């Protein structure tokens, strides 16, 4: 399978069959070869720098009932909370002093945060922190809402596609949600001018190798600035409580593949990865990742933002998390930097797909 990794490394395109082969027939040897190439690519563009993003979980109210997610609407065991504008700004203040230059506002799909309320919050962060990037991660909205948030000063948007395959998507989500709409949101965000992040869970229930191949082809087509992936981890209060978690090994392999597929992408070693293995995030960086996202949310609300079981850093102050991460990164020869860290993968819009990007997924 090394020849497929070499093909990817020299910017060659893989077919769906080739992606499947590469994933299915992987061995620890091919993985090592992959990670070496992925690290080389990453270092070519981003050196040994690791970017940090301050994550603020500003609401755990959610109108959706995704079968995997701990804060799904029908989980009555969650204590619901939302942060006030003042609390959000205080998190930004604290984060700024710690060196964060990107704030990620992540939350469930919460009707309380109307376009007016959101634009007010975004404008104020923009006014106070002119040198920072504002990233939103609050699910599906109308194109008009996305436009208003962008005009108010948001720069980036994270919306995982979760899985490209329509049928697989429908097994993970309630009937009112569709892969089609999710993907349309991503194209809209891109057209508006956001730096866009998407991604998927590794090892989600019913996921096949073919599904992962389709995810790779979708990433190639969308050509996003960021890709967030992490293992699926069951949450005890969801319909998927009895499914197995995704593995560290496959998640790392997928990280390496994504680095080679989109060399300039921003790729976080996610909290979920750090949750399934004590050194998961370090291994993620060594597989090609270049971002970590410490939690800036107030400690007293963190326990209520549990998308999956055993999430790490539940009671650790942001400053302490950074210290810990700094040591972890140093131990593997990388260093945390406090810059905005924009993606080097340019926003090309949809009309400028290179030949390599004009792929047929099905
Ligand atoms: N395990 C792992 N990741 C999860 N997410 C939601 N629930 C889980 C879970 N049980 C991920 C989804 C979502 C992101 C915010 O968190 O991919 O897009």
mmCIF file of C-alpha atoms and ligand atoms in Angstrom:
data_model
loop_
_atom_site.group_PDB
_atom_site.id
_atom_site.type_symbol
_atom_site.label_atom_id
_atom_site.label_comp_id
_atom_site.label_asym_id
_atom_site.label_seq_id
_atom_site.Cartn_x
_atom_site.Cartn_y
_atom_site.Cartn_z
ATOM 1 C CA UNK A 1 0.000 0.000 0.000
ATOM 2 C CA UNK A 2 3.033 2.253 0.180
ATOM 3 C CA UNK A 3 2.643 3.169 -3.484
ATOM 4 C CA UNK A 4 -0.761 4.697 -2.736
ATOM 5 C CA UNK A 5 0.741 6.769 0.065
ATOM 6 C CA UNK A 6 3.498 7.884 -2.309
ATOM 7 C CA UNK A 7 0.886 8.748 -4.931
ATOM 8 C CA UNK A 8 -0.956 10.895 -2.393
ATOM 9 C CA UNK A 9 2.308 12.500 -1.278
ATOM 10 C CA UNK A 10 3.043 13.624 -4.814
ATOM 11 C CA UNK A 11 -0.437 15.164 -5.055
ATOM 12 C CA UNK A 12 -1.987 12.331 -6.984
ATOM 13 C CA UNK A 13 -5.702 11.691 -6.688
ATOM 14 C CA UNK A 14 -7.029 8.410 -5.383
ATOM 15 C CA UNK A 15 -10.202 6.727 -6.600
ATOM 16 C CA UNK A 16 -12.794 5.448 -4.173
ATOM 17 C CA UNK A 17 -11.474 1.919 -4.658
ATOM 18 C CA UNK A 18 -7.940 3.048 -3.909
ATOM 19 C CA UNK A 19 -9.030 4.842 -0.727
ATOM 20 C CA UNK A 20 -10.808 1.687 0.390
ATOM 21 C CA UNK A 21 -7.769 -0.460 -0.324
ATOM 22 C CA UNK A 22 -5.439 1.890 1.473
ATOM 23 C CA UNK A 23 -7.655 1.995 4.555
ATOM 24 C CA UNK A 24 -8.585 -1.689 4.624
ATOM 25 C CA UNK A 25 -5.126 -3.078 4.040
ATOM 26 C CA UNK A 26 -3.234 -0.733 6.336
ATOM 27 C CA UNK A 27 -0.529 -2.212 8.553
ATOM 28 C CA UNK A 28 1.686 -0.664 11.211
ATOM 29 C CA UNK A 29 4.368 -0.441 8.512
ATOM 30 C CA UNK A 30 2.219 1.543 6.095
ATOM 31 C CA UNK A 31 1.049 3.701 8.974
ATOM 32 C CA UNK A 32 4.646 4.568 9.872
ATOM 33 C CA UNK A 33 5.381 5.453 6.253
ATOM 34 C CA UNK A 34 2.218 7.559 6.141
ATOM 35 C CA UNK A 35 3.032 9.468 9.338
ATOM 36 C CA UNK A 36 6.573 10.221 8.162
ATOM 37 C CA UNK A 37 5.271 11.704 4.935
ATOM 38 C CA UNK A 38 2.474 13.545 6.730
ATOM 39 C CA UNK A 39 4.905 15.122 9.204
ATOM 40 C CA UNK A 40 7.162 16.201 6.355
ATOM 41 C CA UNK A 41 4.268 17.928 4.595
ATOM 42 C CA UNK A 42 3.081 19.540 7.764
ATOM 43 C CA UNK A 43 6.549 20.821 8.604
ATOM 44 C CA UNK A 44 7.028 22.119 5.079
ATOM 45 C CA UNK A 45 4.132 24.542 5.628
ATOM 46 C CA UNK A 46 3.714 24.961 9.371
ATOM 47 C CA UNK A 47 7.093 23.946 10.782
ATOM 48 C CA UNK A 48 6.901 22.582 14.302
ATOM 49 C CA UNK A 49 4.301 25.168 15.344
ATOM 50 C CA UNK A 50 1.102 24.069 17.030
ATOM 51 C CA UNK A 51 -1.749 26.583 16.940
ATOM 52 C CA UNK A 52 -4.115 26.957 19.880
ATOM 53 C CA UNK A 53 -7.803 27.839 19.706
ATOM 54 C CA UNK A 54 -9.806 28.947 22.720
ATOM 55 C CA UNK A 55 -12.968 26.907 22.804
ATOM 56 C CA UNK A 56 -16.028 28.420 24.504
ATOM 57 C CA UNK A 57 -19.007 26.139 24.868
ATOM 58 C CA UNK A 58 -21.583 28.887 25.105
ATOM 59 C CA UNK A 59 -24.811 26.869 25.168
ATOM 60 C CA UNK A 60 -25.767 23.234 25.592
ATOM 61 C CA UNK A 61 -29.393 23.738 24.607
ATOM 62 C CA UNK A 62 -30.000 21.934 21.343
ATOM 63 C CA UNK A 63 -33.063 21.519 19.172
ATOM 64 C CA UNK A 64 -31.591 18.442 17.529
ATOM 65 C CA UNK A 65 -31.649 14.823 18.555
ATOM 66 C CA UNK A 66 -28.531 13.359 16.969
ATOM 67 C CA UNK A 67 -28.301 9.768 18.101
ATOM 68 C CA UNK A 68 -24.636 9.936 19.141
ATOM 69 C CA UNK A 69 -24.602 13.218 21.012
ATOM 70 C CA UNK A 70 -24.812 13.636 24.780
ATOM 71 C CA UNK A 71 -26.530 17.027 24.611
ATOM 72 C CA UNK A 72 -29.273 15.810 22.270
ATOM 73 C CA UNK A 73 -32.646 17.342 22.933
ATOM 74 C CA UNK A 74 -34.234 14.276 24.447
ATOM 75 C CA UNK A 75 -31.512 13.715 27.024
ATOM 76 C CA UNK A 76 -33.390 14.895 30.089
ATOM 77 C CA UNK A 77 -30.402 14.240 32.352
ATOM 78 C CA UNK A 78 -28.482 17.252 31.083
ATOM 79 C CA UNK A 79 -28.518 20.456 33.105
ATOM 80 C CA UNK A 80 -28.967 23.052 30.418
ATOM 81 C CA UNK A 81 -27.100 26.359 30.474
ATOM 82 C CA UNK A 82 -26.272 29.275 28.259
ATOM 83 C CA UNK A 83 -23.572 31.867 28.813
ATOM 84 C CA UNK A 84 -24.467 35.546 28.794
ATOM 85 C CA UNK A 85 -22.780 37.991 26.466
ATOM 86 C CA UNK A 86 -20.826 39.260 29.468
ATOM 87 C CA UNK A 87 -19.638 35.760 30.348
ATOM 88 C CA UNK A 88 -18.574 35.125 26.768
ATOM 89 C CA UNK A 89 -16.640 38.388 26.675
ATOM 90 C CA UNK A 90 -15.015 37.549 30.008
ATOM 91 C CA UNK A 91 -13.858 34.216 28.540
ATOM 92 C CA UNK A 92 -12.367 36.090 25.582
ATOM 93 C CA UNK A 93 -10.605 38.522 27.937
ATOM 94 C CA UNK A 94 -9.116 35.669 29.963
ATOM 95 C CA UNK A 95 -8.198 33.802 26.795
ATOM 96 C CA UNK A 96 -6.538 36.831 25.268
ATOM 97 C CA UNK A 97 -4.269 37.232 28.302
ATOM 98 C CA UNK A 98 -3.274 33.585 27.963
ATOM 99 C CA UNK A 99 -2.211 34.193 24.373
ATOM 100 C CA UNK A 100 -5.246 32.972 22.444
ATOM 101 C CA UNK A 101 -5.846 34.819 19.171
ATOM 102 C CA UNK A 102 -8.687 32.610 17.979
ATOM 103 C CA UNK A 103 -11.969 32.278 19.833
ATOM 104 C CA UNK A 104 -14.264 29.427 18.948
ATOM 105 C CA UNK A 105 -17.884 29.883 19.959
ATOM 106 C CA UNK A 106 -19.343 26.408 19.987
ATOM 107 C CA UNK A 107 -22.836 25.453 21.017
ATOM 108 C CA UNK A 108 -25.900 23.391 20.359
ATOM 109 C CA UNK A 109 -28.569 24.695 17.988
ATOM 110 C CA UNK A 110 -30.224 26.977 20.495
ATOM 111 C CA UNK A 111 -33.193 29.106 19.422
ATOM 112 C CA UNK A 112 -32.390 31.669 22.109
ATOM 113 C CA UNK A 113 -29.395 32.804 20.067
ATOM 114 C CA UNK A 114 -31.300 34.596 17.334
ATOM 115 C CA UNK A 115 -29.456 36.359 14.544
ATOM 116 C CA UNK A 116 -29.831 39.654 16.421
ATOM 117 C CA UNK A 117 -28.392 38.272 19.654
ATOM 118 C CA UNK A 118 -25.530 36.548 17.844
ATOM 119 C CA UNK A 119 -24.576 39.543 15.733
ATOM 120 C CA UNK A 120 -24.478 41.656 18.850
ATOM 121 C CA UNK A 121 -22.069 39.222 20.520
ATOM 122 C CA UNK A 122 -19.914 38.793 17.419
ATOM 123 C CA UNK A 123 -19.701 42.572 16.778
ATOM 124 C CA UNK A 124 -18.624 43.212 20.314
ATOM 125 C CA UNK A 125 -15.890 40.560 20.244
ATOM 126 C CA UNK A 126 -14.765 41.939 16.895
ATOM 127 C CA UNK A 127 -14.656 45.513 18.306
ATOM 128 C CA UNK A 128 -12.689 44.518 21.405
ATOM 129 C CA UNK A 129 -10.308 41.993 19.871
ATOM 130 C CA UNK A 130 -9.391 43.380 16.481
ATOM 131 C CA UNK A 131 -6.411 41.070 16.052
ATOM 132 C CA UNK A 132 -8.283 37.850 16.778
ATOM 133 C CA UNK A 133 -10.097 35.375 14.586
ATOM 134 C CA UNK A 134 -13.700 34.590 15.518
ATOM 135 C CA UNK A 135 -14.775 31.054 14.758
ATOM 136 C CA UNK A 136 -18.387 29.905 15.010
ATOM 137 C CA UNK A 137 -19.503 26.331 15.516
ATOM 138 C CA UNK A 138 -23.230 26.380 16.097
ATOM 139 C CA UNK A 139 -24.700 24.110 13.489
ATOM 140 C CA UNK A 140 -27.065 24.637 10.607
ATOM 141 C CA UNK A 141 -28.543 28.097 9.993
ATOM 142 C CA UNK A 142 -29.925 29.858 6.961
ATOM 143 C CA UNK A 143 -27.545 31.362 4.451
ATOM 144 C CA UNK A 144 -28.811 34.787 5.523
ATOM 145 C CA UNK A 145 -27.821 34.134 9.139
ATOM 146 C CA UNK A 146 -24.366 32.973 8.083
ATOM 147 C CA UNK A 147 -24.022 36.144 6.013
ATOM 148 C CA UNK A 148 -25.051 38.357 8.929
ATOM 149 C CA UNK A 149 -22.550 36.677 11.256
ATOM 150 C CA UNK A 150 -19.829 37.101 8.656
ATOM 151 C CA UNK A 151 -20.683 40.770 8.190
ATOM 152 C CA UNK A 152 -20.589 41.228 11.968
ATOM 153 C CA UNK A 153 -16.999 40.015 12.015
ATOM 154 C CA UNK A 154 -16.911 36.205 12.168
ATOM 155 C CA UNK A 155 -14.104 34.735 10.069
ATOM 156 C CA UNK A 156 -14.338 30.995 10.355
ATOM 157 C CA UNK A 157 -17.057 28.363 10.693
ATOM 158 C CA UNK A 158 -16.803 24.773 11.852
ATOM 159 C CA UNK A 159 -19.504 22.376 10.737
ATOM 160 C CA UNK A 160 -18.568 18.738 10.502
ATOM 161 C CA UNK A 161 -20.321 16.991 7.639
ATOM 162 C CA UNK A 162 -20.357 13.961 10.042
ATOM 163 C CA UNK A 163 -20.527 11.486 7.151
ATOM 164 C CA UNK A 164 -20.872 12.149 3.433
ATOM 165 C CA UNK A 165 -23.048 9.137 2.680
ATOM 166 C CA UNK A 166 -26.764 10.015 2.760
ATOM 167 C CA UNK A 167 -27.870 6.645 4.046
ATOM 168 C CA UNK A 168 -25.244 6.493 6.758
ATOM 169 C CA UNK A 169 -26.096 10.066 7.723
ATOM 170 C CA UNK A 170 -29.728 9.106 8.201
ATOM 171 C CA UNK A 171 -28.771 6.287 10.572
ATOM 172 C CA UNK A 172 -26.938 8.748 12.830
ATOM 173 C CA UNK A 173 -29.515 11.532 12.780
ATOM 174 C CA UNK A 174 -33.235 12.074 13.263
ATOM 175 C CA UNK A 175 -35.423 12.273 10.185
ATOM 176 C CA UNK A 176 -35.592 16.048 10.020
ATOM 177 C CA UNK A 177 -31.857 16.318 9.382
ATOM 178 C CA UNK A 178 -30.212 15.474 6.072
ATOM 179 C CA UNK A 179 -26.725 15.129 4.661
ATOM 180 C CA UNK A 180 -27.883 17.210 1.726
ATOM 181 C CA UNK A 181 -28.740 20.221 3.834
ATOM 182 C CA UNK A 182 -25.600 19.849 5.925
ATOM 183 C CA UNK A 183 -23.415 19.861 2.844
ATOM 184 C CA UNK A 184 -25.331 22.784 1.348
ATOM 185 C CA UNK A 185 -24.547 24.773 4.508
ATOM 186 C CA UNK A 186 -20.840 24.114 3.931
ATOM 187 C CA UNK A 187 -20.970 25.313 0.333
ATOM 188 C CA UNK A 188 -22.901 28.419 1.460
ATOM 189 C CA UNK A 189 -20.344 29.181 4.161
ATOM 190 C CA UNK A 190 -17.562 28.830 1.665
ATOM 191 C CA UNK A 191 -19.235 31.074 -0.871
ATOM 192 C CA UNK A 192 -19.817 33.754 1.751
ATOM 193 C CA UNK A 193 -16.093 33.819 2.385
ATOM 194 C CA UNK A 194 -15.639 31.974 5.667
ATOM 195 C CA UNK A 195 -12.582 29.855 6.304
ATOM 196 C CA UNK A 196 -14.487 26.610 6.588
ATOM 197 C CA UNK A 197 -13.861 23.572 8.741
ATOM 198 C CA UNK A 198 -15.612 20.261 8.317
ATOM 199 C CA UNK A 199 -14.971 16.710 9.477
ATOM 200 C CA UNK A 200 -16.379 13.457 10.742
ATOM 201 C CA UNK A 201 -16.252 10.922 13.514
ATOM 202 C CA UNK A 202 -14.096 7.839 13.059
ATOM 203 C CA UNK A 203 -15.757 4.572 13.986
ATOM 204 C CA UNK A 204 -19.289 5.938 14.273
ATOM 205 C CA UNK A 205 -21.998 3.258 14.362
ATOM 206 C CA UNK A 206 -22.586 1.552 10.985
ATOM 207 C CA UNK A 207 -19.607 3.311 9.370
ATOM 208 C CA UNK A 208 -17.973 1.299 6.581
ATOM 209 C CA UNK A 209 -14.612 1.717 4.877
ATOM 210 C CA UNK A 210 -16.514 2.878 1.842
ATOM 211 C CA UNK A 211 -18.081 5.642 3.920
ATOM 212 C CA UNK A 212 -14.611 6.807 4.961
ATOM 213 C CA UNK A 213 -13.502 6.750 1.316
ATOM 214 C CA UNK A 214 -16.510 8.915 0.464
ATOM 215 C CA UNK A 215 -15.549 11.291 3.273
ATOM 216 C CA UNK A 216 -12.079 11.660 1.767
ATOM 217 C CA UNK A 217 -13.516 12.370 -1.674
ATOM 218 C CA UNK A 218 -15.863 14.937 -0.176
ATOM 219 C CA UNK A 219 -12.963 16.645 1.617
ATOM 220 C CA UNK A 220 -11.079 16.782 -1.650
ATOM 221 C CA UNK A 221 -14.041 18.380 -3.388
ATOM 222 C CA UNK A 222 -14.869 20.890 -0.648
ATOM 223 C CA UNK A 223 -11.202 21.738 -0.083
ATOM 224 C CA UNK A 224 -11.800 23.193 3.391
ATOM 225 C CA UNK A 225 -9.341 25.226 5.445
ATOM 226 C CA UNK A 226 -9.814 23.006 8.510
ATOM 227 C CA UNK A 227 -10.781 19.407 9.142
ATOM 228 C CA UNK A 228 -11.774 18.155 12.575
ATOM 229 C CA UNK A 229 -11.927 14.417 13.116
ATOM 230 C CA UNK A 230 -12.019 12.351 16.252
ATOM 231 C CA UNK A 231 -13.117 8.902 17.355
ATOM 232 C CA UNK A 232 -16.785 8.307 18.067
ATOM 233 C CA UNK A 233 -17.130 7.775 21.824
ATOM 234 C CA UNK A 234 -20.401 6.443 23.237
ATOM 235 C CA UNK A 235 -22.392 8.544 25.684
ATOM 236 C CA UNK A 236 -24.341 6.581 28.284
ATOM 237 C CA UNK A 237 -27.573 8.578 27.849
ATOM 238 C CA UNK A 238 -27.900 8.155 24.083
ATOM 239 C CA UNK A 239 -29.313 5.432 21.818
ATOM 240 C CA UNK A 240 -25.713 4.615 20.828
ATOM 241 C CA UNK A 241 -24.598 3.897 24.393
ATOM 242 C CA UNK A 242 -23.770 0.270 23.614
ATOM 243 C CA UNK A 243 -21.669 0.814 20.509
ATOM 244 C CA UNK A 244 -17.874 0.591 20.608
ATOM 245 C CA UNK A 245 -15.738 3.698 20.423
ATOM 246 C CA UNK A 246 -13.686 4.390 17.294
ATOM 247 C CA UNK A 247 -10.068 3.338 17.638
ATOM 248 C CA UNK A 248 -6.978 5.440 18.203
ATOM 249 C CA UNK A 249 -5.206 3.538 15.457
ATOM 250 C CA UNK A 250 -7.736 4.260 12.694
ATOM 251 C CA UNK A 251 -8.191 7.877 13.789
ATOM 252 C CA UNK A 252 -4.439 8.484 13.546
ATOM 253 C CA UNK A 253 -4.328 6.815 10.146
ATOM 254 C CA UNK A 254 -7.150 9.066 8.880
ATOM 255 C CA UNK A 255 -5.356 12.148 10.258
ATOM 256 C CA UNK A 256 -2.246 11.235 8.273
ATOM 257 C CA UNK A 257 -4.300 10.709 5.116
ATOM 258 C CA UNK A 258 -6.023 14.070 5.490
ATOM 259 C CA UNK A 259 -2.674 15.845 5.907
ATOM 260 C CA UNK A 260 -1.483 14.340 2.626
ATOM 261 C CA UNK A 261 -4.766 14.999 0.832
ATOM 262 C CA UNK A 262 -4.861 18.703 1.797
ATOM 263 C CA UNK A 263 -1.280 19.531 2.818
ATOM 264 C CA UNK A 264 -2.037 23.085 4.015
ATOM 265 C CA UNK A 265 -5.119 22.183 6.034
ATOM 266 C CA UNK A 266 -5.460 23.073 9.709
ATOM 267 C CA UNK A 267 -5.891 19.788 11.498
ATOM 268 C CA UNK A 268 -6.665 19.610 15.215
ATOM 269 C CA UNK A 269 -5.615 16.808 17.511
ATOM 270 C CA UNK A 270 -9.063 16.788 19.105
ATOM 271 C CA UNK A 271 -10.237 16.411 22.682
ATOM 272 C CA UNK A 272 -11.936 13.135 21.718
ATOM 273 C CA UNK A 273 -8.548 11.818 20.600
ATOM 274 C CA UNK A 274 -7.070 12.857 23.948
ATOM 275 C CA UNK A 275 -9.975 11.116 25.645
ATOM 276 C CA UNK A 276 -9.499 7.627 24.174
ATOM 277 C CA UNK A 277 -5.752 7.581 24.905
ATOM 278 C CA UNK A 278 -3.697 9.501 27.471
ATOM 279 C CA UNK A 279 -1.201 10.561 24.810
ATOM 280 C CA UNK A 280 -3.767 10.713 22.006
ATOM 281 C CA UNK A 281 -3.155 14.357 21.154
ATOM 282 C CA UNK A 282 0.628 13.929 21.000
ATOM 283 C CA UNK A 283 0.160 10.970 18.662
ATOM 284 C CA UNK A 284 -2.258 13.081 16.618
ATOM 285 C CA UNK A 285 0.389 15.753 16.151
ATOM 286 C CA UNK A 286 2.907 13.086 15.165
ATOM 287 C CA UNK A 287 0.421 11.798 12.579
ATOM 288 C CA UNK A 288 0.174 15.230 10.926
ATOM 289 C CA UNK A 289 -2.124 17.392 13.082
ATOM 290 C CA UNK A 290 -1.098 20.979 13.885
ATOM 291 C CA UNK A 291 -3.820 22.476 16.115
ATOM 292 C CA UNK A 292 -5.086 21.939 19.663
ATOM 293 C CA UNK A 293 -8.218 23.441 21.134
ATOM 294 C CA UNK A 294 -8.081 23.944 24.905
ATOM 295 C CA UNK A 295 -11.296 24.721 26.740
ATOM 296 C CA UNK A 296 -11.957 28.305 27.862
ATOM 297 C CA UNK A 297 -15.471 27.674 29.151
ATOM 298 C CA UNK A 298 -16.158 28.507 32.801
ATOM 299 C CA UNK A 299 -15.344 25.424 34.873
ATOM 300 C CA UNK A 300 -18.779 25.195 36.492
ATOM 301 C CA UNK A 301 -20.551 24.632 33.152
ATOM 302 C CA UNK A 302 -18.065 22.230 31.597
ATOM 303 C CA UNK A 303 -19.546 19.086 33.092
ATOM 304 C CA UNK A 304 -22.793 19.947 31.339
ATOM 305 C CA UNK A 305 -21.197 20.023 27.905
ATOM 306 C CA UNK A 306 -20.567 16.320 27.598
ATOM 307 C CA UNK A 307 -21.019 15.149 24.030
ATOM 308 C CA UNK A 308 -19.450 11.797 25.006
ATOM 309 C CA UNK A 309 -18.345 9.992 28.172
ATOM 310 C CA UNK A 310 -15.056 10.559 30.050
ATOM 311 C CA UNK A 311 -14.205 13.832 28.283
ATOM 312 C CA UNK A 312 -10.858 15.172 29.517
ATOM 313 C CA UNK A 313 -10.049 18.523 31.155
ATOM 314 C CA UNK A 314 -13.412 18.804 32.847
ATOM 315 C CA UNK A 315 -12.119 20.595 35.908
ATOM 316 C CA UNK A 316 -8.870 22.109 34.733
ATOM 317 C CA UNK A 317 -8.420 25.882 34.380
ATOM 318 C CA UNK A 318 -7.480 27.066 30.882
ATOM 319 C CA UNK A 319 -4.095 28.291 32.108
ATOM 320 C CA UNK A 320 -3.313 24.869 33.508
ATOM 321 C CA UNK A 321 -4.484 23.151 30.304
ATOM 322 C CA UNK A 322 -2.130 25.309 28.274
ATOM 323 C CA UNK A 323 0.743 24.565 30.595
ATOM 324 C CA UNK A 324 0.038 20.860 30.332
ATOM 325 C CA UNK A 325 -0.306 21.012 26.535
ATOM 326 C CA UNK A 326 2.860 23.092 26.210
ATOM 327 C CA UNK A 327 4.799 20.388 28.059
ATOM 328 C CA UNK A 328 3.201 17.628 26.032
ATOM 329 C CA UNK A 329 4.049 19.341 22.751
ATOM 330 C CA UNK A 330 7.599 20.093 23.881
ATOM 331 C CA UNK A 331 8.087 16.465 24.840
ATOM 332 C CA UNK A 332 7.621 15.497 21.169
ATOM 333 C CA UNK A 333 9.614 18.404 19.722
ATOM 334 C CA UNK A 334 6.747 20.749 18.836
ATOM 335 C CA UNK A 335 5.826 24.148 20.216
ATOM 336 C CA UNK A 336 2.619 25.985 20.954
ATOM 337 C CA UNK A 337 2.492 29.417 19.349
ATOM 338 C CA UNK A 338 0.156 32.290 20.132
ATOM 339 C CA UNK A 339 -0.652 33.687 16.709
ATOM 340 C CA UNK A 340 -3.957 33.813 14.844
ATOM 341 C CA UNK A 341 -2.819 30.912 12.705
ATOM 342 C CA UNK A 342 -4.874 31.324 9.546
ATOM 343 C CA UNK A 343 -4.940 28.441 7.131
ATOM 344 C CA UNK A 344 -2.482 28.503 4.269
ATOM 345 C CA UNK A 345 -5.084 26.638 2.252
ATOM 346 C CA UNK A 346 -6.668 29.494 0.349
ATOM 347 C CA UNK A 347 -10.378 30.012 -0.015
ATOM 348 C CA UNK A 348 -10.892 29.295 -3.647
ATOM 349 C CA UNK A 349 -14.666 29.529 -3.737
ATOM 350 C CA UNK A 350 -16.480 26.934 -5.781
ATOM 351 C CA UNK A 351 -15.709 28.114 -9.276
ATOM 352 C CA UNK A 352 -12.015 27.435 -9.107
ATOM 353 C CA UNK A 353 -11.766 23.731 -8.555
ATOM 354 C CA UNK A 354 -8.515 22.365 -9.879
ATOM 355 C CA UNK A 355 -8.564 19.213 -11.953
ATOM 356 C CA UNK A 356 -7.667 17.214 -8.877
ATOM 357 C CA UNK A 357 -10.673 18.634 -7.079
ATOM 358 C CA UNK A 358 -13.193 17.800 -9.744
ATOM 359 C CA UNK A 359 -13.986 14.381 -8.453
ATOM 360 C CA UNK A 360 -16.973 12.169 -8.671
ATOM 361 C CA UNK A 361 -17.744 10.774 -5.236
ATOM 362 C CA UNK A 362 -20.156 8.055 -6.249
HETATM 363 N N1 LIG B 1 -18.312 11.012 20.158
HETATM 364 C C1 LIG B 1 -17.400 11.720 19.448
HETATM 365 N N2 LIG B 1 -17.668 12.896 18.874
HETATM 366 C C2 LIG B 1 -18.904 13.404 19.032
HETATM 367 N N3 LIG B 1 -19.464 14.516 18.556
HETATM 368 C C3 LIG B 1 -20.728 14.576 19.007
HETATM 369 N N4 LIG B 1 -21.014 13.502 19.754
HETATM 370 C C4 LIG B 1 -19.891 12.725 19.780
HETATM 371 C C5 LIG B 1 -19.554 11.484 20.343
HETATM 372 N N5 LIG B 1 -20.445 10.767 21.038
HETATM 373 C C6 LIG B 1 -18.783 15.422 17.632
HETATM 374 C C7 LIG B 1 -19.601 15.621 16.366
HETATM 375 C C8 LIG B 1 -19.868 17.109 16.367
HETATM 376 C C9 LIG B 1 -18.760 17.661 17.229
HETATM 377 C C10 LIG B 1 -19.058 18.986 17.848
HETATM 378 O O1 LIG B 1 -18.601 16.677 18.230
HETATM 379 O O2 LIG B 1 -18.844 15.246 15.234
HETATM 380 O O3 LIG B 1 -19.848 17.688 15.088
#
